[in-house]
mmCIF file of C-alpha atoms in Angstrom:
data_model
loop_
_atom_site.group_PDB
_atom_site.id
_atom_site.type_symbol
_atom_site.label_atom_id
_atom_site.label_comp_id
_atom_site.label_asym_id
_atom_site.label_seq_id
_atom_site.Cartn_x
_atom_site.Cartn_y
_atom_site.Cartn_z
ATOM 1 C CA GLN X 1 54.422 14.905 -11.444
ATOM 2 C CA GLU X 2 55.125 11.511 -10.445
ATOM 3 C CA PRO X 3 58.902 10.086 -11.528
ATOM 4 C CA THR X 4 57.994 6.543 -10.360
ATOM 5 C CA ILE X 5 55.447 6.939 -13.417
ATOM 6 C CA ALA X 6 57.817 9.467 -15.692
ATOM 7 C CA ILE X 7 60.392 7.298 -15.610
ATOM 8 C CA PRO X 8 59.253 3.497 -17.221
ATOM 9 C CA ILE X 9 57.116 5.489 -19.789
ATOM 10 C CA THR X 10 59.689 7.497 -21.235
ATOM 11 C CA VAL X 11 61.835 4.318 -21.106
ATOM 12 C CA ALA X 12 59.004 2.569 -22.678
ATOM 13 C CA ILE X 13 58.739 5.535 -25.372
ATOM 14 C CA ALA X 14 62.416 5.183 -26.065
ATOM 15 C CA ILE X 15 62.068 1.291 -26.904
ATOM 16 C CA HIS X 16 59.065 1.467 -28.550
ATOM 17 C CA ASN X 17 60.975 3.896 -30.845
ATOM 18 C CA ILE X 18 63.542 1.347 -31.807
ATOM 19 C CA PRO X 19 61.582 -1.043 -34.035
ATOM 20 C CA GLU X 20 59.938 2.146 -35.214
ATOM 21 C CA GLY X 21 62.977 3.764 -36.587
ATOM 22 C CA ILE X 22 63.989 0.244 -38.004
ATOM 23 C CA SER X 23 60.521 0.005 -40.135
ATOM 24 C CA ILE X 24 60.896 3.679 -41.340
ATOM 25 C CA SER X 25 64.571 3.265 -42.486
ATOM 26 C CA VAL X 26 64.472 -0.179 -44.227
ATOM 27 C CA PRO X 27 61.929 0.741 -46.709
ATOM 28 C CA ILE X 28 63.658 3.830 -47.429
ATOM 29 C CA TYR X 29 67.304 1.871 -47.507
ATOM 30 C CA TYR X 30 66.050 -0.926 -50.173
ATOM 31 C CA ALA X 31 64.379 2.125 -51.969
ATOM 32 C CA THR X 32 67.486 4.147 -52.259
ATOM 33 C CA GLY X 33 70.207 2.000 -51.721
ATOM 34 C CA ASP X 34 71.811 4.855 -49.741
ATOM 35 C CA ARG X 35 72.299 4.422 -45.812
ATOM 36 C CA LYS X 36 72.325 8.335 -45.276
ATOM 37 C CA LYS X 37 69.274 8.998 -46.706
ATOM 38 C CA ALA X 38 67.690 6.363 -44.843
ATOM 39 C CA PHE X 39 69.419 7.411 -41.350
ATOM 40 C CA ILE X 40 68.747 11.375 -42.078
ATOM 41 C CA TYR X 41 64.873 10.952 -42.844
ATOM 42 C CA SER X 42 64.576 8.324 -40.148
ATOM 43 C CA PHE X 43 66.121 10.838 -37.723
ATOM 44 C CA LEU X 44 63.528 13.914 -39.217
ATOM 45 C CA SER X 45 60.635 11.364 -38.807
ATOM 46 C CA GLY X 46 61.886 10.685 -34.580
ATOM 47 C CA LEU X 47 62.304 14.372 -34.658
ATOM 48 C CA ALA X 48 58.362 14.687 -35.096
ATOM 49 C CA GLU X 49 57.276 13.258 -32.005
ATOM 50 C CA PRO X 50 59.417 15.267 -29.600
ATOM 51 C CA ILE X 51 58.815 18.498 -31.328
ATOM 52 C CA GLY X 52 54.922 17.621 -31.474
ATOM 53 C CA ALA X 53 55.127 17.272 -27.997
ATOM 54 C CA LEU X 54 56.612 20.433 -27.247
ATOM 55 C CA VAL X 55 54.477 22.013 -29.470
ATOM 56 C CA GLY X 56 51.360 20.551 -28.060
ATOM 57 C CA TYR X 57 52.132 21.087 -24.456
ATOM 58 C CA LEU X 58 53.293 24.652 -25.381
ATOM 59 C CA ILE X 59 50.062 25.580 -26.705
ATOM 60 C CA LEU X 60 47.988 23.382 -24.217
ATOM 61 C CA MET X 61 49.910 24.426 -21.139
ATOM 62 C CA PRO X 62 47.478 26.954 -20.121
ATOM 63 C CA PHE X 63 44.236 24.417 -19.944
ATOM 64 C CA LEU X 64 45.860 21.348 -18.736
ATOM 65 C CA ASN X 65 44.271 19.828 -16.186
ATOM 66 C CA ASP X 66 42.616 16.322 -15.537
ATOM 67 C CA THR X 67 39.753 16.542 -17.535
ATOM 68 C CA MET X 68 41.867 17.721 -20.445
ATOM 69 C CA PHE X 69 44.320 15.117 -20.258
ATOM 70 C CA GLY X 70 41.295 12.442 -20.106
ATOM 71 C CA ILE X 71 40.189 13.879 -23.606
ATOM 72 C CA ILE X 72 43.240 14.113 -25.348
ATOM 73 C CA PHE X 73 44.071 10.428 -24.032
ATOM 74 C CA ALA X 74 40.795 9.699 -25.453
ATOM 75 C CA LEU X 75 40.837 11.579 -28.979
ATOM 76 C CA VAL X 76 45.035 9.635 -29.637
ATOM 77 C CA ALA X 77 43.170 6.744 -28.370
ATOM 78 C CA GLY X 78 40.668 7.125 -31.129
ATOM 79 C CA ILE X 79 42.815 8.047 -33.346
ATOM 80 C CA MET X 80 45.088 4.815 -32.983
ATOM 81 C CA ILE X 81 42.001 2.741 -33.240
ATOM 82 C CA TYR X 82 40.944 4.141 -36.540
ATOM 83 C CA ILE X 83 44.251 3.610 -37.836
ATOM 84 C CA SER X 84 44.639 0.405 -36.919
ATOM 85 C CA LEU X 85 41.738 -0.967 -38.495
ATOM 86 C CA ASP X 86 41.124 1.211 -41.175
ATOM 87 C CA GLU X 87 44.697 1.008 -42.325
ATOM 88 C CA LEU X 88 47.090 -1.445 -40.696
ATOM 89 C CA LEU X 89 44.777 -4.571 -40.705
ATOM 90 C CA PRO X 90 43.441 -4.357 -44.030
ATOM 91 C CA SER X 91 46.535 -3.923 -45.289
ATOM 92 C CA ALA X 92 47.935 -6.864 -43.390
ATOM 93 C CA GLN X 93 45.547 -8.857 -44.569
ATOM 94 C CA LYS X 94 46.060 -7.946 -48.376
ATOM 95 C CA TYR X 95 49.885 -8.696 -48.291
ATOM 96 C CA GLY X 96 49.690 -11.516 -45.812
ATOM 97 C CA ASP X 97 47.730 -14.352 -44.429
ATOM 98 C CA HIS X 98 44.461 -13.054 -43.589
ATOM 99 C CA HIS X 99 43.565 -15.659 -40.360
ATOM 100 C CA LEU X 100 47.551 -14.437 -39.286
ATOM 101 C CA SER X 101 46.732 -11.021 -39.293
ATOM 102 C CA ILE X 102 43.119 -11.483 -37.430
ATOM 103 C CA GLY X 103 45.413 -13.400 -34.931
ATOM 104 C CA GLY X 104 47.697 -10.870 -34.307
ATOM 105 C CA LEU X 105 44.853 -8.614 -33.165
ATOM 106 C CA ILE X 106 43.406 -10.778 -30.737
ATOM 107 C CA ALA X 107 46.544 -11.520 -29.270
ATOM 108 C CA GLY X 108 47.611 -7.346 -29.289
ATOM 109 C CA MET X 109 43.750 -7.137 -27.521
ATOM 110 C CA ALA X 110 44.778 -9.930 -25.241
ATOM 111 C CA VAL X 111 47.907 -8.777 -23.747
ATOM 112 C CA MET X 112 46.698 -4.917 -23.441
ATOM 113 C CA ALA X 113 43.922 -6.189 -21.710
ATOM 114 C CA VAL X 114 46.251 -8.449 -19.576
ATOM 115 C CA SER X 115 48.212 -5.194 -19.038
ATOM 116 C CA LEU X 116 45.416 -3.095 -17.944
ATOM 117 C CA LEU X 117 44.303 -5.591 -15.424
ATOM 118 C CA LEU X 118 47.781 -6.377 -13.890
ATOM 119 C CA PHE X 119 48.317 -2.283 -13.645
ATOM 120 C CA ILE X 120 45.587 -1.340 -12.304
#
């Protein structure tokens, strides 16, 4: 509804998808040695996001209001925090430097806190 908000969010999501695509395709390429297969799997993985958004929108369209958006955002934030703390952080500590992974976590939290303070 607000193009001044929607356009920067769309650009941010698009920019975010570049390293995400690289992080998906590089391990596939090194595992298979096939660039075409890595590209196809990365492309299919990238399609899941917009298709899921469209299906979710079509299902929830009759119920969308400010309360529903709050519930959806809270659920998604909780899922992302759970995955980060339960899956990603232990893996980073196992395969990398423990102090570096904790430092990265704290730095990421600080960046998010500053960005929230700047844009609210």
